[in-house]
Amino acid sequence: MKKILVTGGAGFLGSHLCNLLIEQGNEVICLDNLFTGQKKNIEHLLTNSSFEFVRHDIVNYYDCEVDEIYNLACPASPIHYQYNPVKTLKTSVMGAINSLDLAMAKKAKVFQASTSEVYGDPEEHPQKESYRGNVNPIGIRACYDEGKRCAETLFFDFYREHHVDIKVVRIFNTYGPNMHPEDGRVVSNFIMQALRGEDITIYGDGEQTRSFCYASDLIDGFVKMMNSEKKITGPINLGNPIEFSMLELAELVLKKTESKSKLVFKPLPADDPVKRRPDITLAKEQLNWEPKIKLEDGLDQTIQYFKQLL
Ligand code: NAD
Ligand code: UDP
């Protein structure tokens, strides 16, 4: 039985990860300040003696005995990470330092949930891990993008300087049950709007693209990465390489929910990436990982989840 710390464990992805790690027979400490996470996501685990919830802010060091650390703590939706940008930067940077210090002290493996946002508004398409990105360092997304870039730097400096066993993945847009209904990201927004019969808000002309991965596929990749050979440090892209425009996504959600909602066009937020699609060759080669769940099927599960919330 391994002792595993999951920072951000009450959030969307963190809660799926806690479920899987508990199912696999591990002891899990879920650390979260509940900024965007929900107790409801982990409520069913609270009676399990192998699970512990700790309300704590990762900006401050947390000490515990641990074999593995998954560092997921950080708001991920643009509206939430832009709400208090200085705090977002502190969470990414101090959170990385505190996770790495703990890993060094306990000789634990440490995993970083990095992001496709390190590529910014990409000029290379699809994005390979070797691409160094096109981030505006002073824009409204920079608190997140640069925070995550700095966290990657810290991971690789601790690896080179202190030989910490690191695992860095770059996550592309992921969706599924346990997303907060007011999360603000596109999949949850479109589904909630369609189910409530409200207008579907398309930012810009809706021709911008994203590639959507279902949560269970992604979490499977997390665990494969953590259990990979020591020499595999990443960064490795994890995401679904099938690309959709936001208009295509809106049409699909309308069809699946049988909603009569209308599309309305709103201004495109600053620095919103025009296109995004992962090259997952490395994940296939090094982790034998690729996503299995089609957007059509993942949307059905996600729509069911939001329906039951209403
Ligand atoms: P989320 O907002 O649902 O989860 C983030 C969790 O971190 C929440 O539970 C929140 O309360 C917690 N948190 C935030 N600041 C904290 C702090 N200072 N101390 C302790 N806990 C804190 O988002 P998510 O989609 O589950 O994202 C999880 C991780 O994956 C994030 O690091 C995010 O950057 C990364 N990621 C997610 C996606 C995606 O598409 N879901 C894409 C790229 C990267
Ligand atoms: N988007 C949209 N309507 C919404 C929310 C988002 O058209 O109600 C767009 C947004 O402008 C972006 C894409 O959907 O181009 C994905 O946005 P999200 O916030 O989900 O993730 P990110 O931009 O970080 O990839």
mmCIF file of C-alpha atoms and ligand atoms in Angstrom:
data_model
loop_
_atom_site.group_PDB
_atom_site.id
_atom_site.type_symbol
_atom_site.label_atom_id
_atom_site.label_comp_id
_atom_site.label_asym_id
_atom_site.label_seq_id
_atom_site.Cartn_x
_atom_site.Cartn_y
_atom_site.Cartn_z
ATOM 1 C CA MET A 1 0.000 0.000 0.000
ATOM 2 C CA LYS A 2 1.481 3.358 -1.076
ATOM 3 C CA LYS A 3 0.893 6.662 0.741
ATOM 4 C CA ILE A 4 -0.086 9.199 -1.878
ATOM 5 C CA LEU A 5 -0.671 12.947 -1.548
ATOM 6 C CA VAL A 6 -3.012 14.552 -4.113
ATOM 7 C CA THR A 7 -2.969 18.359 -4.027
ATOM 8 C CA GLY A 8 -6.133 19.833 -5.543
ATOM 9 C CA GLY A 9 -7.796 16.486 -4.792
ATOM 10 C CA ALA A 10 -11.311 17.906 -4.333
ATOM 11 C CA GLY A 11 -11.345 19.442 -7.805
ATOM 12 C CA PHE A 12 -12.596 17.985 -11.066
ATOM 13 C CA LEU A 13 -9.531 15.920 -12.041
ATOM 14 C CA GLY A 14 -8.245 15.479 -8.482
ATOM 15 C CA SER A 15 -11.443 13.764 -7.349
ATOM 16 C CA HIS A 16 -11.290 11.236 -10.220
ATOM 17 C CA LEU A 17 -7.650 10.566 -9.359
ATOM 18 C CA CYS A 18 -8.448 10.040 -5.632
ATOM 19 C CA ASN A 19 -11.198 7.552 -6.625
ATOM 20 C CA LEU A 20 -8.835 5.521 -8.791
ATOM 21 C CA LEU A 21 -5.967 5.529 -6.270
ATOM 22 C CA ILE A 22 -8.295 4.357 -3.486
ATOM 23 C CA GLU A 23 -9.757 1.675 -5.781
ATOM 24 C CA GLN A 24 -6.207 0.453 -6.419
ATOM 25 C CA GLY A 25 -5.707 -0.031 -2.648
ATOM 26 C CA ASN A 26 -3.555 2.998 -1.787
ATOM 27 C CA GLU A 27 -3.697 5.391 1.167
ATOM 28 C CA VAL A 28 -4.629 8.851 -0.082
ATOM 29 C CA ILE A 29 -4.255 12.283 1.506
ATOM 30 C CA CYS A 30 -6.356 14.782 -0.424
ATOM 31 C CA LEU A 31 -5.154 18.343 0.183
ATOM 32 C CA ASP A 32 -7.300 21.222 -1.057
ATOM 33 C CA ASN A 33 -8.219 24.785 -0.062
ATOM 34 C CA LEU A 34 -11.629 24.376 -1.773
ATOM 35 C CA PHE A 35 -11.176 27.492 -3.939
ATOM 36 C CA THR A 36 -12.691 25.792 -6.994
ATOM 37 C CA GLY A 37 -12.992 22.260 -5.614
ATOM 38 C CA GLN A 38 -16.086 20.822 -3.956
ATOM 39 C CA LYS A 39 -16.400 18.638 -0.849
ATOM 40 C CA LYS A 40 -19.244 16.902 -2.662
ATOM 41 C CA ASN A 41 -16.708 15.419 -5.133
ATOM 42 C CA ILE A 42 -14.976 13.456 -2.362
ATOM 43 C CA GLU A 43 -17.822 13.051 0.164
ATOM 44 C CA HIS A 44 -18.233 9.353 -0.584
ATOM 45 C CA LEU A 45 -14.541 8.766 0.276
ATOM 46 C CA LEU A 46 -14.648 10.417 3.714
ATOM 47 C CA THR A 47 -15.804 7.225 5.475
ATOM 48 C CA ASN A 48 -13.004 5.179 3.883
ATOM 49 C CA SER A 49 -10.203 4.625 6.410
ATOM 50 C CA SER A 50 -7.584 4.826 3.623
ATOM 51 C CA PHE A 51 -8.700 8.350 2.706
ATOM 52 C CA GLU A 52 -8.051 11.630 4.483
ATOM 53 C CA PHE A 53 -9.096 15.169 3.514
ATOM 54 C CA VAL A 54 -6.911 18.091 4.625
ATOM 55 C CA ARG A 55 -8.054 21.661 4.098
ATOM 56 C CA HIS A 56 -4.807 23.463 3.384
ATOM 57 C CA ASP A 57 -3.385 26.055 1.015
ATOM 58 C CA ILE A 58 -0.446 24.694 -1.004
ATOM 59 C CA VAL A 59 1.194 28.125 -0.925
ATOM 60 C CA ASN A 60 2.266 27.001 2.583
ATOM 61 C CA TYR A 61 4.438 23.906 3.128
ATOM 62 C CA TYR A 62 2.618 20.757 4.185
ATOM 63 C CA ASP A 63 4.491 17.922 5.871
ATOM 64 C CA CYS A 64 3.448 14.272 5.767
ATOM 65 C CA GLU A 65 4.915 10.811 5.202
ATOM 66 C CA VAL A 66 4.436 10.040 1.546
ATOM 67 C CA ASP A 67 5.663 7.827 -1.323
ATOM 68 C CA GLU A 68 4.112 9.750 -4.211
ATOM 69 C CA ILE A 69 2.802 13.291 -4.735
ATOM 70 C CA TYR A 70 0.429 14.372 -7.496
ATOM 71 C CA ASN A 71 0.472 18.192 -7.653
ATOM 72 C CA LEU A 72 -2.823 19.324 -9.177
ATOM 73 C CA ALA A 73 -3.675 22.324 -6.964
ATOM 74 C CA CYS A 74 -4.409 25.338 -9.179
ATOM 75 C CA PRO A 75 -7.600 26.848 -10.574
ATOM 76 C CA ALA A 76 -7.842 25.768 -14.229
ATOM 77 C CA SER A 77 -10.742 27.757 -15.677
ATOM 78 C CA PRO A 78 -9.811 31.188 -17.105
ATOM 79 C CA ILE A 79 -12.521 33.000 -15.097
ATOM 80 C CA HIS A 80 -11.254 31.460 -11.857
ATOM 81 C CA TYR A 81 -7.513 31.811 -12.440
ATOM 82 C CA GLN A 82 -8.006 35.430 -13.545
ATOM 83 C CA TYR A 83 -10.112 36.248 -10.442
ATOM 84 C CA ASN A 84 -6.971 36.678 -8.326
ATOM 85 C CA PRO A 85 -4.028 36.424 -10.732
ATOM 86 C CA VAL A 86 -1.322 37.060 -8.130
ATOM 87 C CA LYS A 87 -2.704 34.220 -6.027
ATOM 88 C CA THR A 88 -2.773 31.958 -9.111
ATOM 89 C CA LEU A 89 0.928 32.613 -9.693
ATOM 90 C CA LYS A 90 1.737 31.958 -6.037
ATOM 91 C CA THR A 91 -0.238 28.709 -6.158
ATOM 92 C CA SER A 92 1.664 27.447 -9.201
ATOM 93 C CA VAL A 93 5.114 28.570 -8.097
ATOM 94 C CA MET A 94 4.954 28.030 -4.310
ATOM 95 C CA GLY A 95 2.861 24.898 -4.839
ATOM 96 C CA ALA A 96 5.609 23.471 -7.063
ATOM 97 C CA ILE A 97 8.365 24.434 -4.599
ATOM 98 C CA ASN A 98 6.477 22.959 -1.634
ATOM 99 C CA SER A 99 5.667 19.723 -3.516
ATOM 100 C CA LEU A 100 9.281 19.376 -4.660
ATOM 101 C CA ASP A 101 10.705 20.121 -1.183
ATOM 102 C CA LEU A 102 8.430 17.471 0.303
ATOM 103 C CA ALA A 103 9.418 14.968 -2.414
ATOM 104 C CA MET A 104 13.087 15.677 -1.741
ATOM 105 C CA ALA A 105 12.680 15.290 2.036
ATOM 106 C CA LYS A 106 10.714 12.004 1.758
ATOM 107 C CA LYS A 107 12.465 10.619 -1.355
ATOM 108 C CA ALA A 108 9.042 10.495 -2.991
ATOM 109 C CA LYS A 109 8.091 10.654 -6.675
ATOM 110 C CA VAL A 110 6.391 13.893 -7.672
ATOM 111 C CA PHE A 111 3.989 14.482 -10.555
ATOM 112 C CA GLN A 112 3.163 17.890 -11.998
ATOM 113 C CA ALA A 113 -0.144 18.655 -13.751
ATOM 114 C CA SER A 114 1.195 21.052 -16.354
ATOM 115 C CA THR A 115 -0.825 22.276 -19.274
ATOM 116 C CA SER A 116 -1.070 22.849 -23.015
ATOM 117 C CA GLU A 117 -1.198 26.546 -22.011
ATOM 118 C CA VAL A 118 2.614 26.439 -21.817
ATOM 119 C CA TYR A 119 2.393 26.546 -25.650
ATOM 120 C CA GLY A 120 0.320 29.773 -25.471
ATOM 121 C CA ASP A 121 -1.342 30.704 -28.785
ATOM 122 C CA PRO A 122 0.648 28.106 -30.744
ATOM 123 C CA GLU A 123 2.339 28.784 -34.055
ATOM 124 C CA GLU A 124 3.156 25.088 -34.470
ATOM 125 C CA HIS A 125 0.260 22.685 -35.038
ATOM 126 C CA PRO A 126 -0.287 20.096 -33.643
ATOM 127 C CA GLN A 127 1.844 20.803 -30.586
ATOM 128 C CA LYS A 128 4.824 18.535 -29.839
ATOM 129 C CA GLU A 129 6.663 18.608 -26.498
ATOM 130 C CA SER A 130 9.699 20.118 -28.257
ATOM 131 C CA TYR A 131 7.711 23.260 -29.193
ATOM 132 C CA ARG A 132 8.698 26.117 -26.874
ATOM 133 C CA GLY A 133 5.477 28.045 -27.161
ATOM 134 C CA ASN A 134 4.102 31.491 -27.824
ATOM 135 C CA VAL A 135 2.928 32.932 -24.492
ATOM 136 C CA ASN A 136 2.215 36.627 -23.918
ATOM 137 C CA PRO A 137 4.063 37.151 -20.602
ATOM 138 C CA ILE A 138 2.073 40.270 -19.668
ATOM 139 C CA GLY A 139 -1.410 39.241 -20.830
ATOM 140 C CA ILE A 140 -4.425 38.213 -18.770
ATOM 141 C CA ARG A 141 -3.668 34.490 -19.201
ATOM 142 C CA ALA A 142 -0.030 34.880 -18.136
ATOM 143 C CA CYS A 143 -0.706 34.313 -14.415
ATOM 144 C CA TYR A 144 -1.674 30.759 -15.330
ATOM 145 C CA ASP A 145 0.567 30.126 -18.360
ATOM 146 C CA GLU A 146 3.747 31.610 -16.886
ATOM 147 C CA GLY A 147 2.990 30.111 -13.459
ATOM 148 C CA LYS A 148 2.810 26.662 -15.041
ATOM 149 C CA ARG A 149 5.938 27.336 -17.138
ATOM 150 C CA CYS A 150 7.835 28.400 -14.010
ATOM 151 C CA ALA A 151 6.584 25.266 -12.221
ATOM 152 C CA GLU A 152 8.039 23.134 -15.046
ATOM 153 C CA THR A 153 11.352 25.008 -14.683
ATOM 154 C CA LEU A 154 11.369 24.253 -10.954
ATOM 155 C CA PHE A 155 10.654 20.570 -11.579
ATOM 156 C CA PHE A 156 13.557 20.254 -14.002
ATOM 157 C CA ASP A 157 15.930 22.253 -11.750
ATOM 158 C CA PHE A 158 15.106 20.014 -8.755
ATOM 159 C CA TYR A 159 15.673 17.022 -11.048
ATOM 160 C CA ARG A 160 19.074 18.262 -12.244
ATOM 161 C CA GLU A 161 20.242 19.731 -8.941
ATOM 162 C CA HIS A 162 18.728 17.363 -6.366
ATOM 163 C CA HIS A 163 17.901 14.241 -8.444
ATOM 164 C CA VAL A 164 14.225 14.364 -7.426
ATOM 165 C CA ASP A 165 12.176 11.734 -9.274
ATOM 166 C CA ILE A 166 9.866 13.961 -11.382
ATOM 167 C CA LYS A 167 6.951 13.225 -13.729
ATOM 168 C CA VAL A 168 5.620 16.156 -15.764
ATOM 169 C CA VAL A 169 2.562 15.916 -18.028
ATOM 170 C CA ARG A 170 1.036 18.653 -20.182
ATOM 171 C CA ILE A 171 -2.724 18.251 -20.070
ATOM 172 C CA PHE A 172 -4.937 19.348 -22.969
ATOM 173 C CA ASN A 173 -8.609 20.331 -22.458
ATOM 174 C CA THR A 174 -10.315 17.634 -20.395
ATOM 175 C CA TYR A 175 -13.995 17.354 -19.425
ATOM 176 C CA GLY A 176 -16.370 15.024 -17.594
ATOM 177 C CA PRO A 177 -18.482 14.522 -14.462
ATOM 178 C CA ASN A 178 -17.405 16.423 -11.293
ATOM 179 C CA MET A 179 -16.736 19.635 -13.227
ATOM 180 C CA HIS A 180 -18.295 22.488 -11.284
ATOM 181 C CA PRO A 181 -21.527 23.588 -13.029
ATOM 182 C CA GLU A 182 -20.324 27.215 -12.822
ATOM 183 C CA ASP A 183 -16.749 26.292 -13.747
ATOM 184 C CA GLY A 184 -16.860 28.605 -16.766
ATOM 185 C CA ARG A 185 -15.016 26.323 -19.169
ATOM 186 C CA VAL A 186 -16.593 25.628 -22.508
ATOM 187 C CA VAL A 187 -17.961 22.089 -22.094
ATOM 188 C CA SER A 188 -19.686 22.753 -18.768
ATOM 189 C CA ASN A 189 -20.947 26.156 -19.972
ATOM 190 C CA PHE A 190 -22.496 24.767 -23.179
ATOM 191 C CA ILE A 191 -24.131 21.802 -21.431
ATOM 192 C CA MET A 192 -25.554 23.874 -18.554
ATOM 193 C CA GLN A 193 -26.835 26.520 -20.990
ATOM 194 C CA ALA A 194 -28.425 23.877 -23.239
ATOM 195 C CA LEU A 195 -30.086 22.078 -20.320
ATOM 196 C CA ARG A 196 -31.436 25.327 -18.873
ATOM 197 C CA GLY A 197 -32.664 26.514 -22.286
ATOM 198 C CA GLU A 198 -30.378 29.560 -22.073
ATOM 199 C CA ASP A 199 -28.402 31.058 -24.969
ATOM 200 C CA ILE A 200 -25.188 29.217 -25.852
ATOM 201 C CA THR A 201 -22.348 31.743 -25.523
ATOM 202 C CA ILE A 202 -19.858 31.434 -28.380
ATOM 203 C CA TYR A 203 -16.805 33.623 -27.813
ATOM 204 C CA GLY A 204 -15.492 35.147 -31.055
ATOM 205 C CA ASP A 205 -16.657 33.492 -34.294
ATOM 206 C CA GLY A 206 -16.485 29.992 -32.792
ATOM 207 C CA GLU A 207 -13.948 28.823 -35.399
ATOM 208 C CA GLN A 208 -11.208 28.444 -32.747
ATOM 209 C CA THR A 209 -10.422 24.799 -31.978
ATOM 210 C CA ARG A 210 -9.714 22.611 -28.980
ATOM 211 C CA SER A 211 -9.245 18.838 -28.565
ATOM 212 C CA PHE A 212 -11.297 17.326 -25.752
ATOM 213 C CA CYS A 213 -10.207 14.381 -23.617
ATOM 214 C CA TYR A 214 -12.550 12.490 -21.295
ATOM 215 C CA ALA A 215 -11.530 12.483 -17.609
ATOM 216 C CA SER A 216 -11.125 8.697 -17.157
ATOM 217 C CA ASP A 217 -8.788 8.475 -20.175
ATOM 218 C CA LEU A 218 -6.643 11.269 -18.770
ATOM 219 C CA ILE A 219 -6.449 9.836 -15.248
ATOM 220 C CA ASP A 220 -5.353 6.499 -16.687
ATOM 221 C CA GLY A 221 -2.489 8.437 -18.317
ATOM 222 C CA PHE A 222 -1.587 10.100 -14.971
ATOM 223 C CA VAL A 223 -1.150 6.756 -13.236
ATOM 224 C CA LYS A 224 0.784 5.268 -16.183
ATOM 225 C CA MET A 225 3.116 8.256 -16.031
ATOM 226 C CA MET A 226 3.645 7.965 -12.260
ATOM 227 C CA ASN A 227 4.402 4.241 -12.611
ATOM 228 C CA SER A 228 6.716 4.657 -15.616
ATOM 229 C CA GLU A 229 10.465 3.954 -15.510
ATOM 230 C CA LYS A 230 12.587 6.455 -13.558
ATOM 231 C CA LYS A 231 14.227 7.875 -16.694
ATOM 232 C CA ILE A 232 10.826 9.031 -18.014
ATOM 233 C CA THR A 233 10.492 12.543 -16.634
ATOM 234 C CA GLY A 234 8.330 14.126 -19.329
ATOM 235 C CA PRO A 235 7.141 16.612 -20.245
ATOM 236 C CA ILE A 236 4.628 14.384 -22.033
ATOM 237 C CA ASN A 237 1.445 15.651 -23.709
ATOM 238 C CA LEU A 238 -1.767 13.962 -22.535
ATOM 239 C CA GLY A 239 -4.918 14.743 -24.472
ATOM 240 C CA ASN A 240 -7.223 13.615 -27.225
ATOM 241 C CA PRO A 241 -5.852 14.479 -30.673
ATOM 242 C CA ILE A 242 -9.269 14.892 -32.315
ATOM 243 C CA GLU A 243 -9.896 18.587 -32.896
ATOM 244 C CA PHE A 244 -13.250 20.418 -32.864
ATOM 245 C CA SER A 245 -14.252 24.041 -33.425
ATOM 246 C CA MET A 246 -16.376 25.631 -30.677
ATOM 247 C CA LEU A 247 -19.243 25.853 -33.206
ATOM 248 C CA GLU A 248 -19.016 22.094 -33.827
ATOM 249 C CA LEU A 249 -18.998 21.481 -30.067
ATOM 250 C CA ALA A 250 -22.064 23.710 -29.592
ATOM 251 C CA GLU A 251 -23.967 21.864 -32.361
ATOM 252 C CA LEU A 252 -23.096 18.496 -30.837
ATOM 253 C CA VAL A 253 -24.243 19.590 -27.355
ATOM 254 C CA LEU A 254 -27.508 20.957 -28.797
ATOM 255 C CA LYS A 255 -28.142 17.677 -30.644
ATOM 256 C CA LYS A 256 -27.372 15.507 -27.611
ATOM 257 C CA THR A 257 -29.452 17.547 -25.162
ATOM 258 C CA GLU A 258 -32.268 18.074 -27.724
ATOM 259 C CA SER A 259 -32.181 21.706 -26.642
ATOM 260 C CA LYS A 260 -33.770 24.649 -28.426
ATOM 261 C CA SER A 261 -31.146 27.095 -27.107
ATOM 262 C CA LYS A 262 -29.863 29.706 -29.586
ATOM 263 C CA LEU A 263 -26.233 30.490 -30.293
ATOM 264 C CA VAL A 264 -25.152 34.023 -29.304
ATOM 265 C CA PHE A 265 -21.775 35.509 -30.151
ATOM 266 C CA LYS A 266 -19.737 37.309 -27.443
ATOM 267 C CA PRO A 267 -16.355 39.035 -27.721
ATOM 268 C CA LEU A 268 -13.341 36.734 -27.795
ATOM 269 C CA PRO A 269 -11.286 37.124 -24.583
ATOM 270 C CA ALA A 270 -7.730 38.495 -25.031
ATOM 271 C CA ASP A 271 -5.001 36.013 -26.011
ATOM 272 C CA ASP A 272 -7.518 33.162 -26.489
ATOM 273 C CA PRO A 273 -5.556 30.504 -28.450
ATOM 274 C CA VAL A 274 -6.832 30.082 -32.033
ATOM 275 C CA LYS A 275 -6.113 26.368 -32.273
ATOM 276 C CA ARG A 276 -4.913 23.551 -30.091
ATOM 277 C CA ARG A 277 -4.268 19.867 -30.669
ATOM 278 C CA PRO A 278 -1.769 17.565 -28.968
ATOM 279 C CA ASP A 279 0.770 15.427 -30.766
ATOM 280 C CA ILE A 280 0.637 12.333 -28.515
ATOM 281 C CA THR A 281 3.360 10.262 -30.211
ATOM 282 C CA LEU A 282 5.515 10.421 -27.072
ATOM 283 C CA ALA A 283 2.693 9.266 -24.756
ATOM 284 C CA LYS A 284 2.021 6.325 -27.100
ATOM 285 C CA GLU A 285 5.721 5.359 -27.258
ATOM 286 C CA GLN A 286 6.747 5.919 -23.644
ATOM 287 C CA LEU A 287 3.528 5.135 -21.733
ATOM 288 C CA ASN A 288 1.610 2.971 -24.203
ATOM 289 C CA TRP A 289 -1.226 5.446 -23.611
ATOM 290 C CA GLU A 290 -3.852 6.885 -25.895
ATOM 291 C CA PRO A 291 -7.404 8.053 -25.206
ATOM 292 C CA LYS A 292 -10.239 5.646 -26.007
ATOM 293 C CA ILE A 293 -13.409 7.619 -25.344
ATOM 294 C CA LYS A 294 -14.935 9.591 -28.215
ATOM 295 C CA LEU A 295 -16.317 13.071 -27.550
ATOM 296 C CA GLU A 296 -19.812 11.805 -28.506
ATOM 297 C CA ASP A 297 -19.717 9.184 -25.722
ATOM 298 C CA GLY A 298 -17.973 11.312 -23.114
ATOM 299 C CA LEU A 299 -20.533 14.059 -23.661
ATOM 300 C CA ASP A 300 -23.375 11.600 -22.927
ATOM 301 C CA GLN A 301 -21.841 10.798 -19.518
ATOM 302 C CA THR A 302 -21.198 14.465 -18.768
ATOM 303 C CA ILE A 303 -24.706 15.542 -19.787
ATOM 304 C CA GLN A 304 -26.136 12.827 -17.501
ATOM 305 C CA TYR A 305 -24.056 14.199 -14.625
ATOM 306 C CA PHE A 306 -25.223 17.795 -15.100
ATOM 307 C CA LYS A 307 -28.854 16.682 -15.604
ATOM 308 C CA GLN A 308 -28.812 14.959 -12.229
ATOM 309 C CA LEU A 309 -27.429 18.169 -10.614
ATOM 310 C CA LEU A 310 -30.402 20.134 -11.948
HETATM 311 P P1 NAD B 1 -10.271 22.421 -10.686
HETATM 312 O O1 NAD B 1 -10.350 23.889 -10.554
HETATM 313 O O2 NAD B 1 -11.530 21.630 -10.671
HETATM 314 O O3 NAD B 1 -9.292 21.793 -9.584
HETATM 315 C C1 NAD B 1 -8.250 22.492 -8.982
HETATM 316 C C2 NAD B 1 -8.259 22.178 -7.485
HETATM 317 O O4 NAD B 1 -7.167 22.849 -6.844
HETATM 318 C C3 NAD B 1 -9.535 22.667 -6.803
HETATM 319 O O5 NAD B 1 -10.056 21.663 -5.977
HETATM 320 C C4 NAD B 1 -9.065 23.874 -5.980
HETATM 321 O O6 NAD B 1 -9.860 24.125 -4.849
HETATM 322 C C5 NAD B 1 -7.647 23.466 -5.660
HETATM 323 N N1 NAD B 1 -6.770 24.607 -5.358
HETATM 324 C C6 NAD B 1 -6.643 25.768 -6.046
HETATM 325 N N2 NAD B 1 -5.734 26.571 -5.456
HETATM 326 C C7 NAD B 1 -5.270 25.895 -4.376
HETATM 327 C C8 NAD B 1 -4.324 26.213 -3.357
HETATM 328 N N3 NAD B 1 -3.678 27.372 -3.342
HETATM 329 N N4 NAD B 1 -4.095 25.290 -2.386
HETATM 330 C C9 NAD B 1 -4.767 24.105 -2.369
HETATM 331 N N5 NAD B 1 -5.679 23.765 -3.305
HETATM 332 C C10 NAD B 1 -5.927 24.651 -4.298
HETATM 333 O O7 NAD B 1 -9.465 22.140 -12.048
HETATM 334 P P2 NAD B 1 -9.055 20.776 -12.763
HETATM 335 O O8 NAD B 1 -9.559 20.838 -14.146
HETATM 336 O O9 NAD B 1 -9.369 19.623 -11.919
HETATM 337 O O10 NAD B 1 -7.470 20.959 -12.841
HETATM 338 C C11 NAD B 1 -6.577 20.233 -12.013
HETATM 339 C C12 NAD B 1 -5.149 20.504 -12.451
HETATM 340 O O11 NAD B 1 -4.961 20.089 -13.808
HETATM 341 C C13 NAD B 1 -4.767 21.988 -12.391
HETATM 342 O O12 NAD B 1 -3.440 22.096 -11.940
HETATM 343 C C14 NAD B 1 -4.867 22.424 -13.845
HETATM 344 O O13 NAD B 1 -4.003 23.492 -14.120
HETATM 345 C C15 NAD B 1 -4.451 21.159 -14.585
HETATM 346 N N6 NAD B 1 -5.020 21.143 -15.941
HETATM 347 C C16 NAD B 1 -6.339 20.837 -16.160
HETATM 348 C C17 NAD B 1 -6.841 20.861 -17.456
HETATM 349 C C18 NAD B 1 -8.283 20.487 -17.762
HETATM 350 O O14 NAD B 1 -8.668 20.575 -18.923
HETATM 351 N N7 NAD B 1 -9.090 20.066 -16.834
HETATM 352 C C19 NAD B 1 -6.014 21.206 -18.527
HETATM 353 C C20 NAD B 1 -4.691 21.539 -18.264
HETATM 354 C C21 NAD B 1 -4.196 21.482 -16.969
HETATM 355 N N1 UDP B 2 -15.585 29.451 -24.949
HETATM 356 C C1 UDP B 2 -16.772 29.801 -25.566
HETATM 357 N N2 UDP B 2 -17.885 29.945 -24.782
HETATM 358 C C2 UDP B 2 -17.878 29.733 -23.442
HETATM 359 C C3 UDP B 2 -16.658 29.365 -22.821
HETATM 360 C C4 UDP B 2 -15.529 29.236 -23.613
HETATM 361 O O1 UDP B 2 -16.846 29.976 -26.798
HETATM 362 O O2 UDP B 2 -18.937 29.874 -22.811
HETATM 363 C C5 UDP B 2 -14.371 29.269 -25.791
HETATM 364 C C6 UDP B 2 -13.138 30.007 -25.304
HETATM 365 O O3 UDP B 2 -13.110 31.315 -25.822
HETATM 366 C C7 UDP B 2 -12.016 29.137 -25.868
HETATM 367 C C8 UDP B 2 -12.612 27.724 -25.861
HETATM 368 O O4 UDP B 2 -14.035 27.906 -25.750
HETATM 369 O O5 UDP B 2 -11.729 29.499 -27.191
HETATM 370 C C9 UDP B 2 -12.135 26.871 -24.699
HETATM 371 O O6 UDP B 2 -12.296 27.635 -23.524
HETATM 372 P P1 UDP B 2 -12.051 27.047 -22.061
HETATM 373 O O7 UDP B 2 -12.215 28.177 -21.103
HETATM 374 O O8 UDP B 2 -12.854 25.832 -21.864
HETATM 375 O O9 UDP B 2 -10.526 26.546 -22.077
HETATM 376 P P2 UDP B 2 -9.156 27.162 -22.632
HETATM 377 O O10 UDP B 2 -9.397 28.447 -23.363
HETATM 378 O O11 UDP B 2 -8.328 27.375 -21.418
HETATM 379 O O12 UDP B 2 -8.658 26.116 -23.549
#
